[in-house]
């Protein structure tokens, strides 16, 4: 083991991204809270929010509303920053008598080396960024929006606070079969009234499990001992709940990380706005725990033991003091603010959520017309689906012509044998039919329904879908564009104008009055235009003040409406169809 680790250490480039947090005190305010002017808890919290611009000063590490002593505590990397902080706080209207400035030690984002086991909280993950290998700790398994996966640190991805599809491996990058997941959620940062800083509530991202990877929801690796550096796994902790509400200082919490193993200690600071040293990152409302931490522990699950191996999940560790004396974590409530609701324990969502949708290319056909139905089947997961069958029996009023199912669709029964559909995959079937005679004026409904699958479907409300057609009445008839004519006129320095005259005919090519034509200009002109045909079946639209630099413009007929006739673009007689280009004069 030791020789192997030495060889790996020689191979791995370890990058440390430094962050500071800590407390070694040098007070600039009163030694206790009794003489401060911070006011009540609400006012103190308001001061903490108002004080956020102090993070614009290089070297400010955190701001903490210390309710016990009624003080706003500001952490800095050295005492020499105290005056600059005081001046900024004065500008922000915060009385210095209610402020304590303390010197702090650094925390680091860390990536280093260690062995680990199969995917569960507390074990090693590896990824690549810029050609370098990084190692972190897997946070905890979860289900997000029906997708099975796990939570990691955002800084343990290629681009922090951005979805980049980072692949995570376990225990190492090779072979490629070690792939366990890829990042699918990592929300952007937001502005929080601090110049030059980007903020978020947690350093968390979400991975979707790789194909065929199986995990146990709520499982966290349990080393043989606590606070003794042991990395040997003796079993597992089981998450049975999540921390609710604000955390309380003094609460004893645990973490399991791939470098220092299982460590335990009290919360020393809660809901602390924490600046990341020498970066533009500010994490809001983080908690500090006085317990051991080391390189590679980034991402460790943080939890409270409730009984035996049952634990309550508190969050995910993202940093620690440079001397390993304490760590910082993002609370689970903050993680779900960023990532959305997560299922982290109990029975995971299983089965395949199959959904079907239905569409038709022409909802107002005439008797004898050809129409095409499209059936779309989607597997929303989380599991792959097998033995899937969809039934789409064509209704009376339409007759089957063809389909693109390659033999998977049986017209006589309407059965589409889909077979296997992987999680996230969509299958489609198109069915071409003709509208029967003696159906004018009827509304015909075609329905597709999922009738079989090899897995449980957790949501059956999306297992059926319909598409309607309303057959044009025989007495109604159709109309089309019989002619498009364009003309143009110069307007001097103001440009030029283009006019298009539209002629509308019915099915017998007779002129149609009172038809409303709607269209749009493009390629040098813009906007929409509408006109209504007169007794000669014609109307005109004009685009004015076209730039003299434009050699032509285009007008397209989008729709034609009439009280008794239906527009059929396919019957348009004009050589240009429904579009005409008008040249500059």
Coordinates of C-alpha atoms in Angstrom, one line a residue:
X1 CA 0.0 0.0 0.0
X2 CA 2.7 2.5 1.0
X3 CA 4.8 1.8 -2.1
X4 CA 1.7 2.1 -4.3
X5 CA 0.8 5.5 -2.7
X6 CA 4.3 6.8 -3.2
X7 CA 4.2 5.9 -6.9
X8 CA 0.8 7.5 -7.2
X9 CA 2.0 10.6 -5.4
X10 CA 4.7 10.9 -8.0
X11 CA 2.2 10.7 -10.8
X12 CA -0.5 13.1 -9.4
X13 CA -0.3 16.8 -9.7
X14 CA -1.8 18.2 -6.6
X15 CA -3.2 21.7 -6.7
X16 CA -4.2 23.5 -3.6
X17 CA -6.6 26.4 -3.9
X18 CA -6.1 28.5 -0.7
X19 CA -9.0 29.9 1.3
X20 CA -8.9 31.4 4.7
X21 CA -11.2 31.1 7.7
X22 CA -10.3 30.7 11.4
X23 CA -9.9 32.5 14.6
X24 CA -6.9 33.6 16.5
X25 CA -8.1 36.7 18.1
X26 CA -7.0 40.3 18.0
X27 CA -9.9 42.4 19.1
X28 CA -10.7 45.8 17.7
X29 CA -14.0 46.0 19.6
X30 CA -15.2 45.4 23.1
X31 CA -14.1 42.1 24.8
X32 CA -17.7 41.2 25.5
X33 CA -21.0 42.0 24.0
X34 CA -22.6 43.8 26.9
X35 CA -21.3 47.3 26.0
X36 CA -21.8 46.9 22.3
X37 CA -24.4 48.8 20.2
X38 CA -25.4 46.0 18.0
X39 CA -28.9 45.8 19.3
X40 CA -31.0 42.7 19.1
X41 CA -30.4 39.6 17.1
X42 CA -32.4 40.9 14.1
X43 CA -30.4 44.1 14.0
X44 CA -27.1 42.2 14.3
X45 CA -28.0 40.0 11.4
X46 CA -28.9 43.1 9.4
X47 CA -25.5 44.6 10.2
X48 CA -23.8 41.4 8.9
X49 CA -25.7 41.7 5.6
X50 CA -24.9 45.5 5.4
X51 CA -21.2 44.8 6.1
X52 CA -20.7 42.5 3.1
X53 CA -18.9 45.2 1.1
X54 CA -15.9 44.7 3.5
X55 CA -15.1 41.6 1.4
X56 CA -14.0 44.0 -1.3
X57 CA -10.9 44.4 0.9
X58 CA -8.3 41.8 0.0
X59 CA -7.7 39.6 3.1
X60 CA -11.1 39.8 4.7
X61 CA -12.1 36.2 5.4
X62 CA -15.5 36.1 7.1
X63 CA -18.3 38.1 8.9
X64 CA -20.2 36.5 11.7
X65 CA -23.1 37.7 13.8
X66 CA -22.1 36.6 17.3
X67 CA -25.5 36.6 19.1
X68 CA -24.0 35.4 22.3
X69 CA -21.8 38.5 22.7
X70 CA -23.9 40.8 20.6
X71 CA -21.0 41.5 18.2
X72 CA -20.3 41.6 14.5
X73 CA -17.1 39.6 14.1
X74 CA -14.9 40.3 11.1
X75 CA -12.1 37.8 10.3
X76 CA -8.9 39.1 8.5
X77 CA -5.7 37.5 7.5
X78 CA -3.6 40.0 9.5
X79 CA -4.0 42.7 12.0
X80 CA -2.7 45.3 9.5
X81 CA -6.1 45.2 7.8
X82 CA -8.0 46.3 10.9
X83 CA -7.9 50.1 10.0
X84 CA -9.1 49.6 6.5
X85 CA -11.9 47.4 7.7
X86 CA -12.9 50.0 10.4
X87 CA -13.0 52.7 7.8
X88 CA -15.2 50.7 5.5
X89 CA -17.5 49.8 8.3
X90 CA -17.9 53.5 9.2
X91 CA -18.8 54.2 5.6
X92 CA -21.4 51.5 5.9
X93 CA -22.9 53.1 9.0
X94 CA -21.9 50.3 11.4
X95 CA -20.8 51.4 14.9
X96 CA -17.3 50.1 15.7
X97 CA -18.3 49.6 19.3
X98 CA -20.4 46.6 18.1
X99 CA -17.6 45.1 16.0
X100 CA -14.7 42.8 16.8
X101 CA -11.9 42.2 14.2
X102 CA -10.0 39.0 14.6
X103 CA -6.9 37.6 12.8
X104 CA -7.5 34.2 11.1
X105 CA -5.6 31.2 9.8
X106 CA -6.1 29.8 6.3
X107 CA -8.5 27.2 5.0
X108 CA -7.7 25.4 1.7
X109 CA -9.5 23.8 -1.1
X110 CA -7.5 20.6 -1.3
X111 CA -6.8 17.9 -3.8
X112 CA -4.4 15.1 -2.7
X113 CA -4.1 11.3 -2.8
X114 CA -5.7 8.3 -1.0
X115 CA -7.3 5.0 -1.7
X116 CA -11.1 4.5 -1.5
X117 CA -13.9 2.1 -2.2
X118 CA -17.2 2.0 -4.1
X119 CA -19.5 5.0 -4.4
X120 CA -20.7 6.2 -1.0
X121 CA -20.3 9.4 1.1
X122 CA -16.8 10.0 2.4
X123 CA -14.9 8.2 -0.3
X124 CA -12.4 9.4 -2.9
X125 CA -13.3 10.7 -6.4
X126 CA -11.0 11.9 -9.1
X127 CA -11.3 14.3 -12.0
X128 CA -9.2 16.2 -14.6
X129 CA -8.9 20.0 -15.0
X130 CA -6.5 21.6 -17.4
X131 CA -4.6 18.3 -17.8
X132 CA -4.0 18.0 -14.1
X133 CA -5.5 15.2 -11.8
X134 CA -7.5 16.3 -8.8
X135 CA -8.8 14.3 -5.9
X136 CA -11.7 15.1 -3.6
X137 CA -14.3 13.3 -1.5
X138 CA -17.8 12.2 -2.6
X139 CA -20.4 14.0 -0.5
X140 CA -23.5 11.9 -0.4
X141 CA -25.7 9.9 -2.8
X142 CA -29.1 11.5 -3.7
X143 CA -31.9 11.7 -6.2
X144 CA -32.6 15.0 -7.8
X145 CA -35.6 15.6 -10.1
X146 CA -35.9 11.8 -10.5
X147 CA -32.3 11.4 -11.5
X148 CA -30.0 9.2 -9.4
X149 CA -26.6 10.7 -8.6
X150 CA -24.5 12.3 -5.9
X151 CA -23.4 15.7 -4.5
X152 CA -19.8 16.9 -4.8
X153 CA -18.1 20.2 -4.2
X154 CA -18.5 22.7 -7.1
X155 CA -14.8 23.5 -6.8
X156 CA -14.2 19.8 -7.5
X157 CA -15.3 20.3 -11.0
X158 CA -13.6 21.9 -14.0
X159 CA -15.6 25.2 -13.8
X160 CA -16.9 26.3 -10.4
X161 CA -20.5 27.5 -10.4
X162 CA -21.0 26.4 -14.0
X163 CA -22.3 23.2 -15.6
X164 CA -19.4 21.8 -17.6
X165 CA -20.1 18.0 -17.5
X166 CA -17.1 17.1 -15.5
X167 CA -16.5 13.4 -15.3
X168 CA -15.8 11.9 -11.9
X169 CA -14.0 8.6 -11.4
X170 CA -13.5 6.3 -8.5
X171 CA -10.9 5.5 -7.2
X172 CA -8.8 6.8 -10.0
X173 CA -8.9 8.1 -13.6
X174 CA -8.0 4.8 -15.2
X175 CA -9.3 2.5 -16.4
X176 CA -12.2 4.3 -18.1
X177 CA -14.6 1.9 -16.4
X178 CA -13.9 3.8 -13.2
X179 CA -16.3 6.5 -14.4
X180 CA -19.1 6.9 -11.8
X181 CA -20.9 10.1 -12.8
X182 CA -20.9 13.4 -14.7
X183 CA -21.9 16.8 -13.5
X184 CA -25.4 17.9 -14.6
X185 CA -26.2 20.7 -12.1
X186 CA -24.0 23.6 -10.8
X187 CA -25.9 26.8 -10.6
X188 CA -24.4 30.2 -11.5
X189 CA -23.3 32.6 -8.8
X190 CA -25.3 35.8 -8.1
X191 CA -24.6 39.4 -7.1
X192 CA -24.9 40.2 -3.4
X193 CA -24.0 43.9 -3.1
X194 CA -20.2 43.2 -2.8
X195 CA -18.2 44.8 -5.6
X196 CA -16.1 42.3 -7.5
X197 CA -17.5 39.3 -5.7
X198 CA -19.7 36.5 -6.9
X199 CA -21.9 34.8 -4.3
X200 CA -23.6 31.5 -3.7
X201 CA -25.2 29.6 -0.7
X202 CA -23.2 26.4 -1.2
X203 CA -20.1 24.9 -2.8
X204 CA -22.1 22.1 -4.2
X205 CA -22.7 20.5 -7.6
X206 CA -24.7 17.4 -8.7
X207 CA -23.6 14.4 -10.7
X208 CA -25.8 11.9 -12.6
X209 CA -24.7 8.3 -12.2
X210 CA -22.8 6.8 -15.0
X211 CA -24.4 3.8 -16.9
X212 CA -24.7 0.6 -14.8
X213 CA -23.3 2.3 -11.6
X214 CA -25.4 1.3 -8.5
X215 CA -25.3 3.1 -5.2
X216 CA -27.0 2.9 -1.8
X217 CA -29.0 6.0 -0.9
X218 CA -28.0 7.4 2.5
X219 CA -24.8 5.4 2.8
X220 CA -21.7 7.0 4.3
X221 CA -18.5 5.1 4.8
X222 CA -17.6 4.4 8.5
X223 CA -13.9 4.1 9.4
X224 CA -12.7 2.0 12.3
X225 CA -12.1 5.0 14.6
X226 CA -12.8 8.7 15.2
X227 CA -10.2 11.4 15.4
X228 CA -7.4 8.8 15.0
X229 CA -6.7 9.1 11.3
X230 CA -7.9 5.6 10.4
X231 CA -8.9 5.1 6.8
X232 CA -9.9 1.5 7.2
X233 CA -13.6 1.0 6.5
X234 CA -15.5 -0.9 9.2
X235 CA -19.0 -0.5 7.9
X236 CA -21.4 2.3 6.9
X237 CA -23.4 5.1 8.5
X238 CA -27.0 5.5 7.3
X239 CA -28.6 8.9 6.7
X240 CA -32.1 8.9 8.3
X241 CA -32.8 12.6 8.2
X242 CA -31.7 16.1 7.3
X243 CA -30.9 19.0 9.6
X244 CA -33.8 21.5 9.6
X245 CA -33.6 25.2 10.6
X246 CA -30.5 27.1 11.7
X247 CA -27.6 25.2 13.3
X248 CA -26.7 25.8 16.9
X249 CA -23.1 26.5 18.1
X250 CA -21.8 23.7 20.3
X251 CA -23.6 21.0 18.3
X252 CA -21.2 18.0 17.8
X253 CA -20.8 17.1 14.2
X254 CA -18.8 14.5 12.3
X255 CA -17.3 14.3 8.8
X256 CA -15.7 11.4 6.8
X257 CA -13.1 12.4 4.3
X258 CA -10.6 10.5 2.1
X259 CA -7.6 12.0 3.8
X260 CA -8.2 12.4 7.5
X261 CA -11.0 9.9 7.8
X262 CA -13.6 10.3 10.5
X263 CA -13.3 13.5 12.6
X264 CA -15.6 15.0 15.1
X265 CA -16.1 18.3 16.9
X266 CA -18.4 21.2 17.9
X267 CA -19.9 23.9 15.7
X268 CA -17.9 27.1 16.6
X269 CA -19.6 29.5 14.2
X270 CA -22.9 29.3 12.4
X271 CA -24.3 31.1 9.4
X272 CA -21.0 32.9 8.7
X273 CA -20.5 34.8 5.4
X274 CA -17.2 33.4 4.2
X275 CA -14.8 34.9 1.7
X276 CA -12.5 32.6 -0.3
X277 CA -9.0 33.8 0.1
X278 CA -7.5 35.3 -3.1
X279 CA -10.6 34.6 -5.1
X280 CA -13.7 36.6 -5.9
X281 CA -16.0 34.0 -4.2
X282 CA -18.2 34.7 -1.2
X283 CA -20.2 31.9 0.3
X284 CA -23.1 33.0 2.4
X285 CA -24.2 31.5 5.8
X286 CA -21.6 28.8 6.2
X287 CA -20.8 26.9 9.4
X288 CA -17.4 26.2 11.1
X289 CA -16.6 23.0 13.0
X290 CA -13.6 22.5 15.3
X291 CA -12.5 19.1 14.0
X292 CA -9.6 17.7 11.9
X293 CA -9.4 18.2 8.2
X294 CA -6.7 17.7 5.5
X295 CA -5.9 17.8 1.8
X296 CA -8.5 15.9 -0.2
X297 CA -11.3 16.1 2.3
X298 CA -13.2 18.7 0.1
X299 CA -16.6 17.3 -0.4
X300 CA -16.8 15.3 2.9
X301 CA -20.3 14.6 4.2
X302 CA -21.0 16.4 7.5
X303 CA -23.5 14.8 9.8
X304 CA -24.7 14.3 13.4
X305 CA -24.9 10.8 14.9
X306 CA -28.4 10.2 16.3
X307 CA -28.0 6.5 17.4
X308 CA -25.5 3.8 16.6
X309 CA -25.0 4.1 12.8
X310 CA -28.0 6.4 12.1
X311 CA -27.1 9.9 11.2
X312 CA -28.7 13.3 10.4
X313 CA -27.1 14.9 7.3
X314 CA -25.9 18.5 7.9
X315 CA -24.1 19.4 4.7
X316 CA -20.9 19.2 2.7
X317 CA -17.4 20.2 3.7
X318 CA -15.6 22.5 1.3
X319 CA -12.6 23.9 3.2
X320 CA -10.5 23.7 6.3
X321 CA -7.9 25.6 8.3
X322 CA -4.4 25.4 6.9
X323 CA -3.3 23.8 10.2
X324 CA -6.1 21.2 10.0
X325 CA -7.7 22.5 13.2
X326 CA -11.2 23.1 11.9
X327 CA -13.3 22.8 8.7
X328 CA -16.1 24.8 7.0
X329 CA -19.2 23.3 5.4
X330 CA -22.3 24.4 3.4
X331 CA -25.5 23.4 5.3
X332 CA -27.9 21.1 3.5
X333 CA -30.6 23.8 3.4
X334 CA -28.2 26.0 1.5
X335 CA -27.3 23.1 -0.9
X336 CA -31.0 22.7 -1.7
X337 CA -31.3 26.4 -2.2
X338 CA -28.8 26.0 -5.0
X339 CA -29.5 22.6 -6.4
X340 CA -33.2 22.2 -5.6
X341 CA -34.9 19.5 -3.5
X342 CA -32.8 16.3 -3.0
X343 CA -33.8 12.9 -1.7
X344 CA -30.8 11.8 0.4
X345 CA -32.3 8.9 2.4
X346 CA -35.1 6.4 2.6
X347 CA -36.4 4.5 -0.4
X348 CA -35.1 6.0 -3.6
X349 CA -37.3 6.7 -6.5
X350 CA -37.2 3.6 -8.7
X351 CA -38.7 2.5 -11.9
X352 CA -39.1 4.3 -15.2
X353 CA -41.3 7.4 -15.6
X354 CA -42.5 6.8 -19.2
X355 CA -44.3 9.7 -20.8
X356 CA -46.0 9.8 -24.2
X357 CA -47.0 12.8 -26.3
X358 CA -49.0 13.0 -29.6
X359 CA -49.1 15.5 -32.5
X360 CA -50.6 15.8 -35.9
X361 CA -49.2 17.9 -38.8
X362 CA -52.6 19.2 -40.0
X363 CA -55.3 19.8 -37.5
X364 CA -57.9 21.0 -40.0
X365 CA -57.7 18.7 -43.0
X366 CA -60.3 18.1 -45.7
X367 CA -61.7 14.8 -46.8
X368 CA -59.1 12.8 -48.7
X369 CA -56.2 14.7 -47.3
X370 CA -53.1 12.9 -46.1
X371 CA -52.1 13.6 -42.4
X372 CA -49.2 12.4 -40.3
X373 CA -49.4 11.6 -36.6
X374 CA -46.2 11.6 -34.5
X375 CA -46.0 9.6 -31.3
X376 CA -43.2 10.5 -28.9
X377 CA -42.2 8.2 -26.0
X378 CA -39.7 9.5 -23.4
X379 CA -38.1 7.7 -20.5
X380 CA -37.7 10.3 -17.6
X381 CA -36.0 7.7 -15.5
X382 CA -34.4 7.1 -13.1
X383 CA -34.1 3.5 -14.4
X384 CA -33.8 2.1 -17.9
X385 CA -37.1 0.7 -19.3
X386 CA -37.6 -2.7 -21.0
X387 CA -40.5 -4.4 -22.7
X388 CA -42.3 -1.1 -23.5
X389 CA -45.5 -1.3 -25.5
X390 CA -47.5 1.7 -26.8
X391 CA -51.0 1.2 -28.3
X392 CA -52.2 3.7 -30.9
X393 CA -55.2 2.3 -32.7
X394 CA -56.3 4.7 -35.5
X395 CA -59.9 5.9 -34.9
X396 CA -62.8 5.7 -37.3
X397 CA -62.6 8.5 -39.9
X398 CA -58.9 8.0 -40.8
X399 CA -57.3 5.1 -42.7
X400 CA -53.8 3.8 -42.3
X401 CA -51.3 4.4 -45.1
X402 CA -47.8 3.8 -43.7
X403 CA -45.5 4.1 -40.7
X404 CA -41.7 4.4 -40.0
X405 CA -41.7 1.8 -37.3
X406 CA -39.7 -0.8 -39.3
X407 CA -42.2 -3.5 -38.4
X408 CA -42.5 -2.6 -34.8
X409 CA -46.0 -1.1 -35.4
X410 CA -49.0 -3.4 -36.2
X411 CA -51.7 -1.3 -37.9
X412 CA -54.5 -3.9 -37.3
X413 CA -54.1 -3.8 -33.5
X414 CA -52.4 -0.4 -33.1
X415 CA -49.6 -2.0 -31.1
X416 CA -46.2 -0.4 -31.2
X417 CA -43.6 -2.7 -29.7
X418 CA -40.9 -0.2 -28.5
X419 CA -38.8 -2.6 -26.4
X420 CA -36.0 -1.1 -24.4
X421 CA -35.7 2.6 -23.7
X422 CA -32.7 3.9 -21.7
X423 CA -33.1 6.6 -19.0
X424 CA -33.3 10.0 -20.8
X425 CA -33.8 8.5 -24.3
X426 CA -36.8 9.4 -26.6
X427 CA -38.3 7.1 -29.2
X428 CA -40.7 8.3 -32.0
X429 CA -43.1 6.7 -34.4
X430 CA -44.9 8.5 -37.3
X431 CA -48.1 7.1 -38.8
X432 CA -49.4 8.4 -42.1
X433 CA -53.1 8.2 -42.8
X434 CA -55.9 9.6 -45.0
X435 CA -59.0 11.4 -44.0
X436 CA -62.0 9.3 -44.9
X437 CA -65.0 10.5 -47.0
X438 CA -68.2 11.6 -45.2
X439 CA -66.2 13.0 -42.2
X440 CA -66.6 16.8 -43.0
X441 CA -67.3 18.8 -39.9
X442 CA -66.3 16.0 -37.5
X443 CA -63.7 16.2 -34.8
X444 CA -61.6 13.0 -34.8
X445 CA -59.4 12.1 -31.8
X446 CA -56.4 9.8 -32.0
X447 CA -55.0 8.5 -28.7
X448 CA -51.7 6.8 -27.9
X449 CA -51.3 5.0 -24.5
X450 CA -48.5 3.2 -22.8
X451 CA -49.9 -0.3 -22.2
X452 CA -46.9 -2.3 -21.0
X453 CA -43.4 -1.9 -19.5
X454 CA -41.1 -4.1 -17.5
X455 CA -40.6 -1.6 -14.7
X456 CA -42.9 0.3 -12.3
X457 CA -43.9 3.7 -13.5
X458 CA -43.9 6.2 -10.6
X459 CA -46.1 8.7 -12.5
X460 CA -48.9 7.3 -14.7
X461 CA -50.5 10.7 -15.4
X462 CA -48.4 11.1 -18.5
X463 CA -49.0 7.6 -19.9
X464 CA -51.6 8.7 -22.5
X465 CA -51.9 11.6 -25.0
X466 CA -54.3 12.6 -27.8
X467 CA -54.3 14.7 -31.0
X468 CA -57.5 16.0 -32.6
X469 CA -58.3 16.9 -36.2
X470 CA -61.4 18.8 -37.2
X471 CA -62.3 18.0 -40.8
X472 CA -63.2 21.0 -42.9
X473 CA -67.0 21.1 -43.7
X474 CA -67.8 20.3 -47.3
X475 CA -69.9 23.4 -47.5
X476 CA -67.0 25.5 -46.2
X477 CA -64.3 24.9 -48.9
X478 CA -60.8 26.2 -49.0
X479 CA -58.8 29.2 -50.2
X480 CA -55.3 29.9 -51.2
X481 CA -53.0 32.7 -52.5
X482 CA -53.6 33.0 -56.2
X483 CA -51.0 35.7 -56.9
X484 CA -48.3 37.8 -55.2
X485 CA -47.2 41.0 -57.0
X486 CA -44.5 43.4 -55.7
X487 CA -43.7 46.9 -56.6
X488 CA -41.3 49.6 -55.2
X489 CA -41.0 53.4 -55.2
X490 CA -38.1 55.6 -54.3
X491 CA -38.5 58.0 -51.3
X492 CA -35.4 60.1 -51.7
X493 CA -33.1 60.4 -48.7
X494 CA -35.7 58.7 -46.5
X495 CA -35.1 55.4 -48.4
X496 CA -37.6 53.5 -50.5
X497 CA -40.9 51.7 -50.0
X498 CA -42.1 48.3 -51.0
X499 CA -45.7 47.2 -51.7
X500 CA -47.0 43.7 -52.1
X501 CA -50.5 43.0 -53.5
X502 CA -52.0 39.6 -52.5
X503 CA -54.8 38.0 -54.5
X504 CA -56.9 35.3 -52.8
X505 CA -58.8 32.5 -54.7
X506 CA -61.1 29.7 -53.5
X507 CA -60.8 26.1 -54.6
X508 CA -62.6 26.9 -57.9
X509 CA -60.2 29.9 -58.5
X510 CA -62.9 32.4 -57.9
X511 CA -61.8 35.7 -56.2
X512 CA -62.4 35.8 -52.4
X513 CA -63.4 39.0 -50.7
X514 CA -63.2 39.7 -47.0
X515 CA -60.2 37.4 -46.4
X516 CA -57.7 38.7 -43.8
X517 CA -54.1 38.2 -44.9
X518 CA -51.4 38.4 -42.2
X519 CA -47.7 38.3 -43.0
X520 CA -44.2 39.5 -42.1
X521 CA -41.3 41.5 -43.6
X522 CA -37.7 40.3 -43.6
X523 CA -34.3 40.5 -45.2
X524 CA -34.0 44.3 -45.1
X525 CA -37.4 45.2 -43.6
X526 CA -39.1 44.1 -40.4
X527 CA -42.4 43.9 -38.7
X528 CA -45.8 42.3 -39.5
X529 CA -48.5 43.5 -41.8
X530 CA -52.2 42.7 -42.2
X531 CA -54.8 43.6 -44.9
X532 CA -58.3 42.5 -46.0
X533 CA -59.2 41.6 -49.5
X534 CA -61.8 43.7 -51.4
X535 CA -64.4 42.6 -53.9
X536 CA -61.6 42.0 -56.4
X537 CA -60.0 39.5 -54.0
X538 CA -57.0 41.7 -53.5
X539 CA -55.3 43.7 -50.7
X540 CA -51.9 45.4 -50.3
X541 CA -49.3 45.8 -47.6
X542 CA -46.5 48.4 -47.6
X543 CA -43.1 48.7 -45.9
X544 CA -41.8 52.3 -45.8
X545 CA -38.5 54.0 -45.3
X546 CA -36.4 51.0 -46.3
X547 CA -32.7 51.9 -46.1
X548 CA -31.2 52.7 -49.5
X549 CA -28.4 50.3 -48.7
X550 CA -30.9 47.4 -49.0
X551 CA -31.2 46.0 -52.5
X552 CA -34.4 44.0 -51.8
X553 CA -36.8 43.0 -49.0
X554 CA -39.0 39.9 -48.5
X555 CA -42.7 39.5 -47.6
X556 CA -44.1 36.2 -46.4
X557 CA -47.8 35.3 -46.1
X558 CA -48.2 33.6 -42.7
X559 CA -52.0 33.1 -42.5
X560 CA -55.2 33.8 -44.3
X561 CA -58.5 33.7 -42.4
X562 CA -62.1 33.9 -43.6
X563 CA -65.5 33.4 -42.1
X564 CA -66.3 30.3 -44.2
X565 CA -63.1 29.3 -46.0
X566 CA -60.0 27.5 -44.8
X567 CA -56.5 28.5 -45.9
X568 CA -54.5 25.8 -47.7
X569 CA -51.0 26.9 -48.3
X570 CA -50.3 23.8 -50.3
X571 CA -52.7 25.1 -53.0
X572 CA -51.0 28.4 -53.5
X573 CA -50.8 29.2 -57.2
X574 CA -48.2 31.9 -57.2
X575 CA -44.8 30.6 -58.5
X576 CA -43.2 32.0 -55.3
X577 CA -45.7 30.1 -53.1
X578 CA -46.3 32.4 -50.0
X579 CA -43.1 34.5 -50.2
X580 CA -42.0 37.3 -52.6
X581 CA -38.9 39.4 -52.8
X582 CA -39.4 43.1 -53.8
X583 CA -36.4 44.8 -55.5
X584 CA -35.2 48.3 -54.8
X585 CA -36.4 50.7 -57.6

